[in-house]
Coordinates of C-alpha atoms in Angstrom, one line a residue:
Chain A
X1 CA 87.5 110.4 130.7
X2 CA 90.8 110.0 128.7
X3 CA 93.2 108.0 128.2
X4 CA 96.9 107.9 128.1
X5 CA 99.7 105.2 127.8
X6 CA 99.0 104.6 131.7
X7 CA 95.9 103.7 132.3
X8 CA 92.8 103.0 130.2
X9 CA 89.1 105.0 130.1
X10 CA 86.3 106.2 128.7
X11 CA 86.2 108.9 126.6
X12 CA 83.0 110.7 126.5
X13 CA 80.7 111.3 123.4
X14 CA 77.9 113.0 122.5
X15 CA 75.6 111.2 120.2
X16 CA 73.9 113.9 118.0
X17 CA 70.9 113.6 115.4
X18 CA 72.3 114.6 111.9
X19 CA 69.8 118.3 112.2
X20 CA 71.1 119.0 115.5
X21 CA 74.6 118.5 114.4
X22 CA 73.8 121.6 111.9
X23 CA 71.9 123.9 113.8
X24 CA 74.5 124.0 116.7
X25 CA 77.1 124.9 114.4
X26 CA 78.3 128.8 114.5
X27 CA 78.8 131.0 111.6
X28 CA 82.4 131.1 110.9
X29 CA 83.7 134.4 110.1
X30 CA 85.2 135.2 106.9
X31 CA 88.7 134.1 106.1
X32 CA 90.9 135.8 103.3
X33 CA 91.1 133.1 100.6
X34 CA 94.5 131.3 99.6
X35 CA 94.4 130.0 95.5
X36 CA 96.3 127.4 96.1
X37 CA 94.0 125.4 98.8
X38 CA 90.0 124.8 98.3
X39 CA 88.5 127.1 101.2
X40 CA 84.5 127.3 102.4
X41 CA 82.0 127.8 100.9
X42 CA 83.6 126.5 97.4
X43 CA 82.3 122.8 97.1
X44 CA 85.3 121.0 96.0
X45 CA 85.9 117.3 95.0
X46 CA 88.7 115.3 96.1
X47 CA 89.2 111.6 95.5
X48 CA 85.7 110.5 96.5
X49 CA 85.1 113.4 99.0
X50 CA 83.0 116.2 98.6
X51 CA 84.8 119.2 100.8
X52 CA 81.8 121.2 102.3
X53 CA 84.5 122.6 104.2
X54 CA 87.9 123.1 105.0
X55 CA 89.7 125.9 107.3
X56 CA 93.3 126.5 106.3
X57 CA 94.2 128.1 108.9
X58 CA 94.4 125.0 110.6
X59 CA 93.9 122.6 107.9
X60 CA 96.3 123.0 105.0
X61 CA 95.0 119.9 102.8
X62 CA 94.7 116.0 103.1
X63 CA 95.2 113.1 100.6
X64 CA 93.7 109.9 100.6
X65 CA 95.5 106.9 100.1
X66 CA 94.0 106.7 96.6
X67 CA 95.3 110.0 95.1
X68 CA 99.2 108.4 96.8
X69 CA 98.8 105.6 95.0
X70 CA 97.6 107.1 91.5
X71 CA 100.9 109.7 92.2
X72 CA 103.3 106.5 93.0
X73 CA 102.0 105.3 89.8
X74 CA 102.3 108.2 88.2
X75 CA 105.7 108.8 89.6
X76 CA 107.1 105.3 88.5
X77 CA 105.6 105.2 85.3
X78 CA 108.5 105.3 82.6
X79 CA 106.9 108.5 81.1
X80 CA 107.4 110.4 83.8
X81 CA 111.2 110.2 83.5
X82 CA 111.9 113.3 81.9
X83 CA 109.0 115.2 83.3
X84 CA 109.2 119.2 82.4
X85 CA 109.7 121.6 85.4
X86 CA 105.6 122.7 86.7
X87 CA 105.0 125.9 87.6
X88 CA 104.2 125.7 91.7
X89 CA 103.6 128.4 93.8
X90 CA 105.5 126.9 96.5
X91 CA 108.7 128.1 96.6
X92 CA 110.8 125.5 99.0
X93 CA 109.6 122.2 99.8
X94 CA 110.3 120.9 103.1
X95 CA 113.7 119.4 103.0
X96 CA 113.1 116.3 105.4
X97 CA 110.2 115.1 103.4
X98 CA 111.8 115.8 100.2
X99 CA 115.2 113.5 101.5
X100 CA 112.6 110.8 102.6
X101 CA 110.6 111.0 99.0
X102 CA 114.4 111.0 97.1
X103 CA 115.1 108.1 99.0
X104 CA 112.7 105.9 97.2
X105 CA 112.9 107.5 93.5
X106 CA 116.6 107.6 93.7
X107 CA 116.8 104.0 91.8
X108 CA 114.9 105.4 88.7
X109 CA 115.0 108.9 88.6
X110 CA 117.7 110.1 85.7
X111 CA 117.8 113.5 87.9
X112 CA 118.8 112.5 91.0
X113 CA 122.6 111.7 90.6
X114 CA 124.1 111.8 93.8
X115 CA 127.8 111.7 94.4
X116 CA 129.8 108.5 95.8
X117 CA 130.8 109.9 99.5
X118 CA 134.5 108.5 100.4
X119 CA 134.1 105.6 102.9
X120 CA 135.8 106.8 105.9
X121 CA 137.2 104.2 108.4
X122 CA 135.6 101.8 106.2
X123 CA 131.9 103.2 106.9
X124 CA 130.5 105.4 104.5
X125 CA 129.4 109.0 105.4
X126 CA 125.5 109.8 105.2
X127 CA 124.9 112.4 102.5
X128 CA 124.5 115.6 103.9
X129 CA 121.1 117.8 102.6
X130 CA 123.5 120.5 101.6
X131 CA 125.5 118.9 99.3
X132 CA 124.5 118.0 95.8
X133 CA 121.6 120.3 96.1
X134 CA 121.5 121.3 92.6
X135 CA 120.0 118.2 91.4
X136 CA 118.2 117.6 94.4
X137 CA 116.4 121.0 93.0
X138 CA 115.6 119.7 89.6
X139 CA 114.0 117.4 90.9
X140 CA 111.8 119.3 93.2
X141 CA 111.3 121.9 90.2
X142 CA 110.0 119.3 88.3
X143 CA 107.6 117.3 90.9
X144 CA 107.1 119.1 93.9
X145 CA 104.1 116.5 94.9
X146 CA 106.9 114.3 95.8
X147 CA 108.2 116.5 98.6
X148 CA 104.4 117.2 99.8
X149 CA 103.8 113.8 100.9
X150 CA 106.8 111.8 102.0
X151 CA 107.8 108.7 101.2
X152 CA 104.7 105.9 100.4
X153 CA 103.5 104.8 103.6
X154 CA 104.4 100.8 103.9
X155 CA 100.3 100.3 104.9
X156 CA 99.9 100.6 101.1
X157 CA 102.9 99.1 99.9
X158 CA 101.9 96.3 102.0
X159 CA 98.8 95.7 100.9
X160 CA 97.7 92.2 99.0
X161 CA 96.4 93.9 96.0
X162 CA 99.1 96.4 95.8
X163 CA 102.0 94.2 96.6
X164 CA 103.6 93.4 93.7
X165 CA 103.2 96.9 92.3
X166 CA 105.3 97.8 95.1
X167 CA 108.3 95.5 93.9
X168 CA 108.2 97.6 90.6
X169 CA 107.8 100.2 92.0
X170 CA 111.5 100.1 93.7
X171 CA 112.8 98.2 90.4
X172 CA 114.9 96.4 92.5
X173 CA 115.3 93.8 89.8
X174 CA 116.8 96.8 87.2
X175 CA 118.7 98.4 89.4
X176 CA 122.3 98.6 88.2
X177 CA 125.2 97.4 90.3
X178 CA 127.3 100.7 89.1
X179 CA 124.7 102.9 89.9
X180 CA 125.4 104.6 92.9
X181 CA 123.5 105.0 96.0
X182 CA 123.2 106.4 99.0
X183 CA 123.3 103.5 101.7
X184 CA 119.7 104.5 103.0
X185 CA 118.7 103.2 100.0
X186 CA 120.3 100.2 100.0
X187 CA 119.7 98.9 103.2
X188 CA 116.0 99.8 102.8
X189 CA 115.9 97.8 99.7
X190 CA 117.8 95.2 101.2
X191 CA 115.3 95.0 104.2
X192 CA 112.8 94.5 101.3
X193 CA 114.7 91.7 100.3
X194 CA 115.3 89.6 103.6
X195 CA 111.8 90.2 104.5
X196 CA 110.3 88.5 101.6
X197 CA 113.1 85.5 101.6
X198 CA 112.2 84.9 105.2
X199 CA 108.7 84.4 104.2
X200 CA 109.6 82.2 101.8
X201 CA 111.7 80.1 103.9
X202 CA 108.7 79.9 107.1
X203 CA 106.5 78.4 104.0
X204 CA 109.2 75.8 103.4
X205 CA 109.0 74.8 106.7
X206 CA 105.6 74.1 107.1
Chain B
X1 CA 61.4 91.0 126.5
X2 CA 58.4 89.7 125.7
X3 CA 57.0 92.2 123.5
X4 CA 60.4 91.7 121.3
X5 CA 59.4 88.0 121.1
X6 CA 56.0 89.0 120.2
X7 CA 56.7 91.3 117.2
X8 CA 56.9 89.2 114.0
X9 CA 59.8 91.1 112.4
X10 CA 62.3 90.3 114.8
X11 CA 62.4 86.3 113.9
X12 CA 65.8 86.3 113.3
X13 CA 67.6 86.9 117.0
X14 CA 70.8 86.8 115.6
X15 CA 70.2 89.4 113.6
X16 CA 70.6 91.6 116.8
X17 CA 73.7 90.4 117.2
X18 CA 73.4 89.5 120.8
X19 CA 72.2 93.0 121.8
X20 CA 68.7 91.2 123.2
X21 CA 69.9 88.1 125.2
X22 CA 73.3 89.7 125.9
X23 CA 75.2 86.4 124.6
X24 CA 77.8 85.9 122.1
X25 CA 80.3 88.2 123.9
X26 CA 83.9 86.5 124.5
X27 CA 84.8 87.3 128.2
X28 CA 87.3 89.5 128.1
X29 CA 89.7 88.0 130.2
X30 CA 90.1 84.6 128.6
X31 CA 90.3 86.1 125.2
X32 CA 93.3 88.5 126.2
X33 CA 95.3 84.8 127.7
X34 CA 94.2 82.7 125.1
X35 CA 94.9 84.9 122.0
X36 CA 97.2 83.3 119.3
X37 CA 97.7 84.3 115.8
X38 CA 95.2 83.9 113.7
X39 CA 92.8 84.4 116.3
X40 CA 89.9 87.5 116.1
X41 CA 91.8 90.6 117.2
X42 CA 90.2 92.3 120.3
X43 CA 90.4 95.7 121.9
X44 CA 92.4 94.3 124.5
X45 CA 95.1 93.1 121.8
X46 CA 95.3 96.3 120.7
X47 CA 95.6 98.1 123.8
X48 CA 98.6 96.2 123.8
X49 CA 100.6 97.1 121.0
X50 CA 103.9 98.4 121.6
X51 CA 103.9 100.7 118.4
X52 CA 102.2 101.7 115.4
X53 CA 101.3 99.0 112.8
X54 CA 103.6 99.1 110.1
X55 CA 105.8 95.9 110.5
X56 CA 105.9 92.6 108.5
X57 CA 103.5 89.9 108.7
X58 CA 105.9 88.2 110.9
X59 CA 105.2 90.6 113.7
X60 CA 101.7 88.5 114.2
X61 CA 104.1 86.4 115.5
X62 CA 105.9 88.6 117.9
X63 CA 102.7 89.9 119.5
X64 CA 101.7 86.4 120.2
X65 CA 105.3 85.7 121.9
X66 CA 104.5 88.9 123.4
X67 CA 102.0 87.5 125.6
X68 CA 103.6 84.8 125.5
X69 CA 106.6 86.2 127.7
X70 CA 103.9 89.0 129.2
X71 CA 104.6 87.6 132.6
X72 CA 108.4 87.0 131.8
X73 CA 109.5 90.3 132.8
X74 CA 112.8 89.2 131.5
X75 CA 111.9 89.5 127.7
X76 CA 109.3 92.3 128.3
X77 CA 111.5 95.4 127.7
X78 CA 112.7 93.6 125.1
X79 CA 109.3 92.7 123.5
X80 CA 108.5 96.3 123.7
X81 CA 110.9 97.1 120.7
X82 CA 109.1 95.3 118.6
X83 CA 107.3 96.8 115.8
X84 CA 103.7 95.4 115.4
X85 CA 102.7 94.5 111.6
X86 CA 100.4 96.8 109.4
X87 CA 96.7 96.4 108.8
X88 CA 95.3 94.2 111.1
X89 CA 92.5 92.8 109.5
X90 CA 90.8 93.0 105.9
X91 CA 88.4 95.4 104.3
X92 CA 86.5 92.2 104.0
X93 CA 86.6 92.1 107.9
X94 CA 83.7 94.7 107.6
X95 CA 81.0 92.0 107.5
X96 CA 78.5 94.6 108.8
X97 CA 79.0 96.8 105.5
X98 CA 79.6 99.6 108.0
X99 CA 80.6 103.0 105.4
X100 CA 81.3 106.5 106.4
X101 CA 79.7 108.9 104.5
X102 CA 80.6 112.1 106.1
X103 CA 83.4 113.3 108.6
X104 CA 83.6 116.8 110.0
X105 CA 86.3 118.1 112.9
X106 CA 86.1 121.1 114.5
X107 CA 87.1 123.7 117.4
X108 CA 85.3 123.0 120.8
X109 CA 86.7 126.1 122.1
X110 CA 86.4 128.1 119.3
X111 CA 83.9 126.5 117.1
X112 CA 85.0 126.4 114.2
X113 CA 84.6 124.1 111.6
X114 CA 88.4 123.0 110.8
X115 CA 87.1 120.2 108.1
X116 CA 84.0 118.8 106.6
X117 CA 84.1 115.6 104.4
X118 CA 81.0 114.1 102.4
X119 CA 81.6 111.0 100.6
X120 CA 80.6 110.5 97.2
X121 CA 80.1 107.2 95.3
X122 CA 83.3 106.4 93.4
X123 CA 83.5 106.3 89.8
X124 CA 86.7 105.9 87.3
X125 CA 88.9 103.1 88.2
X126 CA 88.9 100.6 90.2
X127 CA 90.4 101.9 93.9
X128 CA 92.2 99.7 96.2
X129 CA 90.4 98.5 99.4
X130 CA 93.5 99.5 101.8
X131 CA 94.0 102.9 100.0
X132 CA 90.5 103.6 101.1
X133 CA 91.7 103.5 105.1
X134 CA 94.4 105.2 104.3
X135 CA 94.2 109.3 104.9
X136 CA 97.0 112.1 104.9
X137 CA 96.4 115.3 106.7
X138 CA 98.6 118.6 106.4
X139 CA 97.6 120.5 109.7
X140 CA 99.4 123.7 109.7
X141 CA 101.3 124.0 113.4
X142 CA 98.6 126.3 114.6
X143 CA 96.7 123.0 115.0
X144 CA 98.6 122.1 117.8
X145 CA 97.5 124.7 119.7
X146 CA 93.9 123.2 120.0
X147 CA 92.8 121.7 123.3
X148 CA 89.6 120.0 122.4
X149 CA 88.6 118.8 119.1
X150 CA 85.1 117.0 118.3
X151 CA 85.0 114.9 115.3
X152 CA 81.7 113.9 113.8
X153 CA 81.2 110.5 112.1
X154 CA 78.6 109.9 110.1
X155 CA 78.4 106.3 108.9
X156 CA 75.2 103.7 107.5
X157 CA 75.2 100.0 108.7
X158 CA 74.3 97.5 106.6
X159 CA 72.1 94.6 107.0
X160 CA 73.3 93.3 109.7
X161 CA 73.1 95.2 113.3
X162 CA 75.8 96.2 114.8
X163 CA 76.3 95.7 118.9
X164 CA 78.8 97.6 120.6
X165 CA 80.2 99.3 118.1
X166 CA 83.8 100.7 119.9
X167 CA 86.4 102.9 118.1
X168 CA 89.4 102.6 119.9
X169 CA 92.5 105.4 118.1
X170 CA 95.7 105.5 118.7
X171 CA 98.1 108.1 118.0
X172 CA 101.8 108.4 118.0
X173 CA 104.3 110.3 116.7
X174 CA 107.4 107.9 116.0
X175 CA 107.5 105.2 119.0
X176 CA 106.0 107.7 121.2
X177 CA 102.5 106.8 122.0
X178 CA 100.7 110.4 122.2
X179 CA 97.4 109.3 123.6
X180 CA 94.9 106.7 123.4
X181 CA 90.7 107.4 122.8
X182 CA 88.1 104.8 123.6
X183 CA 85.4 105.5 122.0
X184 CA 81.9 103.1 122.5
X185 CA 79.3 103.7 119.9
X186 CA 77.0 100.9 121.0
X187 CA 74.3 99.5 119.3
X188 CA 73.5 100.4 115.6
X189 CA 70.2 98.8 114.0
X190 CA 70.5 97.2 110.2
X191 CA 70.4 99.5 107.6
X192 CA 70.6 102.8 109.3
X193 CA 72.3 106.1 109.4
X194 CA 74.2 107.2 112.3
X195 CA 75.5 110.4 113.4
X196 CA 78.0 110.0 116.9
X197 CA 80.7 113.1 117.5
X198 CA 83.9 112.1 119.4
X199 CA 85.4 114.6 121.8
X200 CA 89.4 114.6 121.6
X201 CA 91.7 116.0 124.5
X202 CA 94.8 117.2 123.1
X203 CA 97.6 115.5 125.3
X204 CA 99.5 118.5 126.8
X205 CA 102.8 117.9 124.7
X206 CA 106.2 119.4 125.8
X207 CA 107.5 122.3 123.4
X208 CA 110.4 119.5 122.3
X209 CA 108.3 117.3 121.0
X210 CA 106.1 119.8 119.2
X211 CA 108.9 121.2 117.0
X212 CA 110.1 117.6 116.7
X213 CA 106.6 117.0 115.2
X214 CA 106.4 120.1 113.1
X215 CA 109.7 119.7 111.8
X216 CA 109.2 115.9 110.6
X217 CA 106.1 115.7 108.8
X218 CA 104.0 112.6 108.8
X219 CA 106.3 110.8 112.0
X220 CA 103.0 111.3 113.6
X221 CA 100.6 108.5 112.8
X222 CA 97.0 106.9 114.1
X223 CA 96.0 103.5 114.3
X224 CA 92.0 103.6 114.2
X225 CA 90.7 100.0 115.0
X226 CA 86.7 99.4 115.0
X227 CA 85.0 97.2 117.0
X228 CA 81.6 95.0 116.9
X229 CA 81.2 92.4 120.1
X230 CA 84.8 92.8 120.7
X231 CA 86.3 91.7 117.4
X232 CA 88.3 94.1 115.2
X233 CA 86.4 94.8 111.8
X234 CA 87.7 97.5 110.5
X235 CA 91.2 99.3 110.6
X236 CA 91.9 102.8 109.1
X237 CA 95.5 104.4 109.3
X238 CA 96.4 108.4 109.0
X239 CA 99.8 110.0 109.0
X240 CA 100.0 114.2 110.2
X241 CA 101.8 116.7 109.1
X242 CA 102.0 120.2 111.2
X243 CA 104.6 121.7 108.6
X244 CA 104.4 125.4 108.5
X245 CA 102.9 125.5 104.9
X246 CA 105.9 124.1 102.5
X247 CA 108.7 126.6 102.8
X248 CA 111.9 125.6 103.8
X249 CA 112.7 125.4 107.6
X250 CA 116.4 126.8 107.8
X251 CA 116.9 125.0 110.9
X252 CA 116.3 121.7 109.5
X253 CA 119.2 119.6 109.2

């Protein structure tokens, strides 16, 4: 049995002895092999896994929260800020996730200089994917693994060890007051900001 | 039971974790009333949850009001808004030293193996405890297509024997709860080696929310929270992707 968001059950399992697991798997027939993603039989490493196996026609690849973290760090380091264009057989990234990734690197990233929208009716107009492309594509030329992951998830942002790597990571305390920003940004930083003075504030109470 | 009492290795009953006698098991009912922050988290609070855990710490709070107001319809719809907060317990939660080691999903249907995951002993740098419940997968949207999916765990137990051992998974893709698994392992002896394969229904998804899903990658995320005598110990995350490969999608605004 199942279960969906209106009611609650069982679903059933099959407990399996680690041989038995093997022997009732089928042969897979042979797939055409892509360079770019590790594909069966090739024994592959990634972050602490050994890949036995991996079927890209359904499974294009998977990164542990490990690998986002070392390429966060790797991203914010002050190194990285005039990183070369990589050669990357992709040819587009996926322009949602890139937005979303921009949205965090916008505050250090000399490359991303986007253009002050006129505020209209005294609200300012969201910045359209089609406008200031051309340094929206330097940056992607430059670090496509940005655009392949999305922003970092707030689990690891969050987490105790991590926190205050995540407050230099969005250098909220360097950003400039003239540098402009897209009001995403700000009000995601900002949200940053009340979150951790109200914490602050239940302490004080107690 | 009197053979068990008999056998001279078994000295320590609460080694077994109340799998013999059947005690130390909260009844289920007064736990889900009584609950207040702070308090162990049970399957029943998490069958609960309005969303997917990413809040602040703060939402502790609301979840307790939560059931605080559960019978005040008034505030109920409005409780429901609230987003739930992130990790619900530690990696230090994991008193019984439960580890995966290996992780393989396949076809049911057709059989095949769509990933197969062996752990290896980290080495290098020191890795962060909730980046190690943390997992990304980039499904192509051919994945979606799948009906039934059975996903192997393999996982050792440490010294201390596990009794019922529950995986309860939660996916959702935005505020939209997809579909909930309940998964009971059961009991697991000390310092053993277990093999248990789920089996996963596919909800039947509308065509809207399938592009929606294809078309924003990683808006669809799990909750995984593991059980032992009803008390959450561990809690692993995973965002999805169903992108078709990483070319631009035209339509994409």
């Amino acid at each position: 049995m199942e279960m969906d968001a209106s009611g609650v059950s069982r679903a059933p399992i099959s407990v399996l002895p680690a041989a038995e697991v093997k022997a009732t798997l089928k042969p897979e027939a042979d797939k055409p092999r892509c360079s770019s993603t590790p594909c069966s039989p090739i024994k592959s490493t990634v972050s602490g896994y050994q890949i036995l196996h991996m079927n890209s026609n359904y499974l294009v690849g998977f990164t542990t929260g490990e690998e986002l973290l070392k390429l966060a760090q790797k991203w914010s380091s002050p190194d990285n800020s005039n990183t070369e264009a990589l050669p990357s057989p992709i040819k587009k990234p996926v322009d949602l996730s890139l937005h979303r990734a921009s949205r965090i690197y916008k505050a250090k990233s000399r490359y991303y200089q986007p253009y002050d929208i006129p505020a209209i009716n005294g609200r300012r107009r969201r910045r359209m994917p089609s406008s200031g492309d051309g340094c929206l594509k330097s940056m992607v030329s430059g670090e496509p693994s940005k655009a392949l992951h999305g922003p970092l998830p707030l689990c690891l942002l969050k987490g105790k060890r991590v926190y205050s790597k995540s407050l230099d990571y969005l250098n909220l305390d360097k950003m400039s007051l003239r540098e402009p920003a897209d009001t995403e940004v700000l009000q995601y930083q900002l949200q940053h900001l009340n979150l951790r003075g109200e914490r602050v504030f239940n302490r004080n109470k107690t | 039971m009197a053979e068990i009492q008999d056998r001279g290795d078994l000295r320590d009953m609460e080694v077994w974790n109340g799998f013999i006698s059947g005690g130390g098991l909260a009844a289920e009912e007064e736990v889900l009333l009584d609950w207040k922050p702070g308090d162990p988290v049970t399957p029943q609070y998490v069958l609960m949850l309005p969303g997917y855990t990413d809040g602040e710490d703060t939402t502790h709070q609301a979840v307790y009001l939560f059931f605080l107001f559960f019978y005040c319809d008034t505030f109920f719809s409005l409780l429901l808004l609230v987003m739930c907060t992130d990790y619900l317990c530690s990696p230090e939660d994991n008193v019984y030293n439960i580890s995966f080691s290996r992780f393989k999903i396949r076809d049911l249907e057709g059989g095949s193996v769509i990933l197969d995951l062996k752990r290896r002993c980290s080495t290098g740098d020191v890795i962060e405890l909730d980046a190690g419940r943390f997992i990304q997968y980039h499904f192509s949207p051919t994945f979606l297509n799948l009906r039934e999916i059975g996903a192997t765990l393999e996982f050792t137990v440490g010294g201390k024997a596990v009794n019922k051992f529950r995986l309860i998974e939660r996916h959702y893709f935005r505020d939209l709860l997809l579909k909930t698994f309940d998964f009971e392992i059961g009991f697991c002896i000390p310092y053993s080696r277990n093999t248990c394969e789920h089996i996963y229904c596919l909800p039947d998804l509308d065509s809207h929310t399938i592009e929606d899903m294809i078309s924003h990658p990683f808006e669809t995320r799990s909750d995984s929270f593991y059980f032992a005598n009803n008390t959450l110990i561990m809690h692993h995350k995973a965002e999805y992707s169903f992108s078709q490969g990483l070319e631009l999608n035209e339509n994409q605004t």
